[in-house]
Amino acid sequence: MDKISQDCPNPACFFCLVKEGNPSKRRASILKFFRELSSQDDDGQVLPISGLWNTAMAHPNDPEFIELGIFECMTSLIWKGLKNRRWLSHDQNIYIPYYAAHIIGSYTMNMEEYAESAVHAGVIPALVELLRGRLTWVEQRVAVRALGHLATYASTFPAVASHGEILELSIQLALSSLEIVYTHFYQNADRRLSYHCDLLTRGMGGVEMESRKAEEWASQLQCWSLQLINCFAFKQEFLSTICKPDFLLKLPGMWGGLVNENSPAGIGLLRTICHHKLGKGPVASCPGMIEALCNIARSSDDWQSMAIDCLLWLLQDPTTCRKVIETAPPALLDLADISTLGDHKKLGDSIVNVLQDCITSQGIAHNSVSSRIQDEIEETLSSRQRFKWEKNMPKEDLHIKQAASLVVKLEGNSLFSAGNISGAASKYSEALSLCPMRSKKERVVLFSNRAQCHLLLQQPLAAISDATRALCLHNPVNRHAKSLWRRAQAYDMLGLAKESVLDAILFVNECSHSTDPDLSSRQNKVPDYADRLVKKQMREAWLFKEAAIKHGGVHMEGQNGEVKMTDKYKKPSLKDLQRAYLQLREDEA
């Protein structure tokens, strides 16, 4: 087909150009279109740009538009929007810088050669202007995404790094992104920019849907900023800029929320930092950092293995081991029975080996290890040795030990029912000492029962320890419902909403599949007690909570200071939350 369709009144229509049947004529027409688009002031320019956006999203590896100059075209359009506010405000041109930056990010997402083409086309300075906030947070989001892709490749990272302000801007954006989105969009539903609303919901849904999507985009803005910083963190020369105490202390709390569970966020950046010798020192010196890493390591966080890596690396370094030797080992000892976690094979063995080195290696200063920590590590090593001995024991002897453990456990159950909680905990400890190491199911129950005793005795740290041990022994890992619930309660007692809500939601998930009559409920409803805890923790862990308290939108009620949101800021229902989390865990169930 050599002629433009008679149905289209525009002889330069982009959609007609791409339908051209003659390949050489089609390429020439598209090349001409890209070269001239930014110099034109015609109405309706956003239509071909949005079409290109759809194409970039659907076919990011297609080289055709790259070869014809799409990067140069998108860069020119961004500059035009930045310099010509009259043009930007005309028709629907306000959308164009967003789409242009998004197109750059999509085409550079997978292919290094495309990223090189983008850099040669001069995209970085234009993206940096958007990153500075020259327009709005919506354009910042896609700019940081595109720059993050360019920084990923060895061949294009130097070009990104040559713009020294990118790292500083990314750090500030990671710190302030949630507040920016809250104050510039979420807080005032009646003053939201219409094009923001359209981009968020594609014209579907009202205020509530816009708010939910804004929370998701705010999380992406923060997580993509952290991803960009992470590219710099692989280079030691940038660690001094990144490892500032006020920034490091915020990283464990930057988790993306349930709306962005695919990003390792703050813990991912911490892992990169801890991989470097120059990064370990500042992390180990931050008050509360090791405690935060321990909490993530003993949680249902998808990225708990990254926190474990950080703790192990800090212990393996003689200069940082002294700083963390009293806080890291107790949490790691609780994880010593874990087998496989994600890509980590025999993770428990690795943990035990590192801890053993801590009390035997001369380089780590054996004398700096307290007797308490030494005793706890020696106890774990003895348990490992006991497991080996049991392999050579006659089956009859093992059955006798298991029967004796069961008798003591039943005694503990009777004491628990009678209200003697301390006595029951002691019996469960005695039963654990008798129970064969290979009897994992029985040990899971004993640890979980003792965790319940610690809860009732108002000993949340001990409850977390025992619940974690039970979850590590369970097959599959982190799926023992009662232990999840008990650890969720213990974290609640400590005021750790994120860790509590992750365990509580996973508990709800396990209830829906459980055959245990104590857990499964009629009509597959969420237990009321779990409903209450999840709702409470979702309020406490809400992504915009700090911004809302600072700028308004929530108020304090009751003697307990419970934070309640106004109706204007309704959170997703528990049913929605459960459905989302079930989908998240589907592959692991």
Coordinates of C-alpha atoms in Angstrom, one line a residue, residues 111-368:
M111 CA 19.5 -4.2 25.9
E112 CA 22.9 -2.6 26.6
E113 CA 23.4 -1.6 23.0
Y114 CA 20.2 0.4 23.1
A115 CA 21.4 2.1 26.3
E116 CA 24.6 3.0 24.5
S117 CA 22.5 4.5 21.7
A118 CA 20.5 6.5 24.2
V119 CA 23.6 7.9 25.8
H120 CA 25.0 8.9 22.4
A121 CA 21.6 10.6 21.7
G122 CA 22.1 12.8 24.7
V123 CA 19.2 11.6 26.9
I124 CA 21.0 11.9 30.2
P125 CA 21.0 15.7 30.6
A126 CA 17.3 15.9 29.8
L127 CA 16.5 13.1 32.3
V128 CA 18.6 14.8 35.0
E129 CA 16.4 17.9 34.6
L130 CA 13.3 15.8 35.2
L131 CA 15.1 14.1 38.2
R132 CA 15.7 17.6 39.7
G133 CA 11.9 18.1 39.7
R134 CA 11.7 20.7 37.0
L135 CA 8.2 19.4 36.2
T136 CA 6.5 17.1 38.8
W137 CA 7.0 13.9 40.7
V138 CA 5.3 11.9 38.0
E139 CA 8.1 12.8 35.5
Q140 CA 10.7 12.2 38.3
R141 CA 9.5 8.7 38.6
V142 CA 10.1 7.8 35.0
A143 CA 13.3 9.7 34.8
V144 CA 14.8 7.8 37.8
R145 CA 13.6 4.6 36.2
A146 CA 15.4 5.4 32.9
L147 CA 18.6 6.6 34.6
G148 CA 18.6 3.4 36.7
H149 CA 18.5 1.3 33.6
L150 CA 21.4 3.3 32.0
A151 CA 23.4 3.0 35.2
T152 CA 23.1 -0.8 35.2
Y153 CA 25.4 -1.4 32.3
A154 CA 29.1 -1.2 32.5
S155 CA 29.4 0.7 29.2
T156 CA 26.9 3.4 30.1
F157 CA 27.5 3.8 33.9
P158 CA 30.4 6.2 33.4
A159 CA 28.2 8.6 31.4
V160 CA 25.6 8.5 34.2
A161 CA 28.3 8.9 36.9
S162 CA 29.9 11.9 35.1
H163 CA 26.8 13.9 36.1
G164 CA 27.8 14.2 39.8
E165 CA 24.5 15.5 41.0
I166 CA 22.6 12.3 40.0
L167 CA 23.7 10.4 43.1
E168 CA 22.9 13.3 45.5
L169 CA 19.5 13.8 43.8
S170 CA 18.7 10.1 44.0
I171 CA 19.6 10.0 47.7
Q172 CA 17.4 13.1 48.4
L173 CA 14.6 11.6 46.3
A174 CA 14.7 8.3 48.2
L175 CA 14.4 10.2 51.5
S176 CA 11.7 12.5 50.4
S177 CA 9.7 10.7 47.7
L178 CA 6.9 9.5 50.0
E179 CA 6.4 13.0 51.4
I180 CA 6.5 14.6 47.9
V181 CA 3.8 12.3 46.6
Y182 CA 1.6 12.7 49.7
T183 CA 1.7 16.5 49.8
H184 CA 1.6 17.0 46.0
F185 CA -1.1 14.5 45.2
Y186 CA -2.5 12.2 47.8
Q187 CA -3.4 14.7 50.5
N188 CA -5.8 16.9 48.5
A189 CA -8.1 14.9 46.4
D190 CA -9.9 18.0 45.1
R191 CA -6.7 19.6 43.9
R192 CA -5.1 16.7 42.1
L193 CA -3.7 17.5 38.6
S194 CA -6.0 15.9 36.1
Y195 CA -3.2 14.5 33.9
H196 CA -1.7 12.8 37.0
C197 CA -5.1 11.2 37.7
D198 CA -5.4 10.1 34.0
L199 CA -1.9 8.6 34.0
L200 CA -2.5 6.7 37.3
T201 CA -5.8 5.2 36.4
R202 CA -6.0 5.5 32.6
G203 CA -9.4 7.2 33.1
M204 CA -10.9 4.4 35.1
G205 CA -11.7 4.6 38.8
G206 CA -12.3 7.4 41.2
V207 CA -10.5 9.0 44.1
E208 CA -9.9 5.7 45.9
M209 CA -8.3 4.1 42.9
E210 CA -6.2 7.1 42.3
S211 CA -5.0 7.0 45.9
R212 CA -4.1 3.3 45.7
K213 CA -2.2 3.8 42.5
A214 CA -0.4 6.9 44.0
E215 CA 0.8 4.8 46.9
E216 CA 2.1 2.2 44.4
W217 CA 3.9 4.9 42.3
A218 CA 5.3 6.6 45.4
S219 CA 6.8 3.2 46.4
Q220 CA 8.2 2.8 42.9
L221 CA 9.7 6.3 43.0
Q222 CA 11.5 5.5 46.2
C223 CA 12.5 2.0 45.2
W224 CA 13.8 3.0 41.8
S225 CA 15.8 5.8 43.4
L226 CA 17.4 3.1 45.7
Q227 CA 18.1 1.0 42.6
L228 CA 19.9 3.9 41.0
I229 CA 21.9 4.5 44.2
N230 CA 22.7 0.8 44.3
C231 CA 24.4 1.0 40.9
F232 CA 26.7 3.7 42.4
A233 CA 27.2 1.6 45.6
F234 CA 29.0 -1.1 43.6
K235 CA 31.8 1.4 43.1
Q236 CA 33.9 2.1 46.2
E237 CA 34.6 5.7 45.3
F238 CA 30.9 6.6 45.9
L239 CA 30.5 4.9 49.3
S240 CA 31.5 7.9 51.3
T241 CA 28.6 9.9 49.7
I242 CA 26.1 7.1 50.3
C243 CA 27.2 6.0 53.7
K244 CA 26.0 9.0 55.7
P245 CA 24.4 8.0 59.0
D246 CA 21.1 9.9 58.5
F247 CA 20.6 8.0 55.2
L248 CA 21.8 4.6 56.3
L249 CA 19.5 4.7 59.3
K250 CA 16.5 5.1 57.0
L251 CA 17.3 2.2 54.7
P252 CA 15.8 -0.7 56.8
G253 CA 12.5 1.2 56.8
M254 CA 12.5 1.7 53.0
W255 CA 10.8 -1.6 52.1
G256 CA 8.4 -0.7 49.4
G257 CA 5.4 -1.8 51.3
L258 CA 3.1 -4.6 50.0
V259 CA 2.4 -2.6 46.9
N260 CA 6.0 -3.0 45.6
E261 CA 7.1 -6.4 46.9
N262 CA 9.3 -7.1 43.9
S263 CA 12.0 -4.6 44.9
P264 CA 14.6 -5.3 47.6
A265 CA 14.5 -1.6 48.3
G266 CA 16.6 -0.5 51.3
I267 CA 17.8 -4.0 52.3
G268 CA 19.1 -4.5 48.8
L269 CA 21.2 -1.4 49.0
L270 CA 22.4 -2.3 52.4
R271 CA 23.6 -5.7 51.1
T272 CA 25.6 -4.0 48.3
I273 CA 27.1 -1.6 50.9
C274 CA 28.0 -4.4 53.2
H275 CA 29.7 -6.3 50.4
H276 CA 32.5 -3.7 50.4
K277 CA 35.0 -3.4 53.2
L278 CA 34.6 0.4 53.2
G279 CA 30.8 0.0 53.6
K280 CA 30.8 -2.4 56.5
G281 CA 32.3 0.1 59.0
P282 CA 29.6 2.8 58.6
V283 CA 26.8 0.2 58.8
A284 CA 28.2 -1.5 61.9
S285 CA 28.6 1.9 63.5
C286 CA 25.0 3.0 63.0
P287 CA 23.0 2.7 66.2
G288 CA 20.1 0.4 65.8
M289 CA 21.2 -0.8 62.3
I290 CA 22.2 -4.3 63.5
E291 CA 19.0 -4.7 65.4
A292 CA 17.0 -3.7 62.3
L293 CA 18.9 -6.2 60.2
C294 CA 18.2 -8.9 62.8
N295 CA 14.5 -8.1 62.7
I296 CA 14.5 -8.4 58.9
A297 CA 16.5 -11.7 59.0
R298 CA 13.9 -13.1 61.4
S299 CA 10.8 -12.2 59.5
S300 CA 8.7 -13.2 56.5
D301 CA 10.2 -10.5 54.3
D302 CA 10.9 -11.8 50.8
W303 CA 14.4 -10.4 51.2
Q304 CA 15.3 -11.8 54.6
S305 CA 18.3 -13.6 53.0
M306 CA 19.8 -10.2 52.2
A307 CA 19.7 -9.2 55.8
I308 CA 21.3 -12.6 56.8
D309 CA 24.1 -11.9 54.2
C310 CA 24.8 -8.5 55.8
L311 CA 25.0 -9.9 59.3
L312 CA 27.3 -12.7 58.2
W313 CA 29.6 -10.4 56.3
L314 CA 29.9 -8.0 59.2
L315 CA 30.8 -11.0 61.5
Q316 CA 33.4 -12.2 59.0
D317 CA 35.3 -8.9 58.9
P318 CA 37.6 -8.6 62.0
T319 CA 37.1 -4.8 62.1
T320 CA 33.3 -4.9 62.3
C321 CA 32.9 -8.2 64.1
R322 CA 33.7 -6.6 67.5
K323 CA 31.0 -4.1 66.9
V324 CA 28.2 -6.6 66.2
I325 CA 29.3 -9.7 68.1
E326 CA 26.8 -9.1 70.9
T327 CA 23.8 -8.4 68.7
A328 CA 24.1 -10.4 65.5
P329 CA 24.8 -14.0 66.8
P330 CA 21.5 -14.4 68.8
A331 CA 19.4 -13.8 65.7
L332 CA 21.6 -15.9 63.4
L333 CA 21.5 -18.8 65.9
D334 CA 17.7 -18.8 65.6
L335 CA 18.2 -19.4 61.9
A336 CA 20.8 -22.1 62.2
D337 CA 18.4 -24.9 61.3
I338 CA 17.2 -23.3 58.1
S339 CA 18.1 -25.3 55.0
T340 CA 17.3 -23.6 51.7
L341 CA 16.2 -20.0 51.4
G342 CA 15.7 -18.7 47.9
D343 CA 19.0 -19.2 46.1
H344 CA 20.9 -19.9 49.4
K345 CA 21.6 -23.6 49.8
K346 CA 22.5 -25.0 53.2
L347 CA 22.2 -21.6 54.6
G348 CA 22.1 -22.9 58.2
D349 CA 25.5 -24.6 57.7
S350 CA 27.0 -21.3 56.5
I351 CA 25.6 -19.5 59.5
V352 CA 27.0 -22.1 62.0
N353 CA 30.4 -22.0 60.2
V354 CA 30.7 -18.3 60.5
L355 CA 29.7 -18.3 64.2
Q356 CA 32.2 -21.0 64.9
D357 CA 34.9 -18.9 63.4
C358 CA 33.9 -16.1 65.7
I359 CA 34.9 -18.0 68.8
T360 CA 37.9 -19.8 67.3
S361 CA 39.6 -17.4 64.9
Q362 CA 42.5 -15.4 66.3
G363 CA 41.8 -12.6 63.8
I364 CA 38.4 -11.9 65.3
A365 CA 39.8 -11.5 68.8
H366 CA 38.3 -14.5 70.7
N367 CA 38.6 -12.5 74.0
S368 CA 36.1 -9.9 72.7

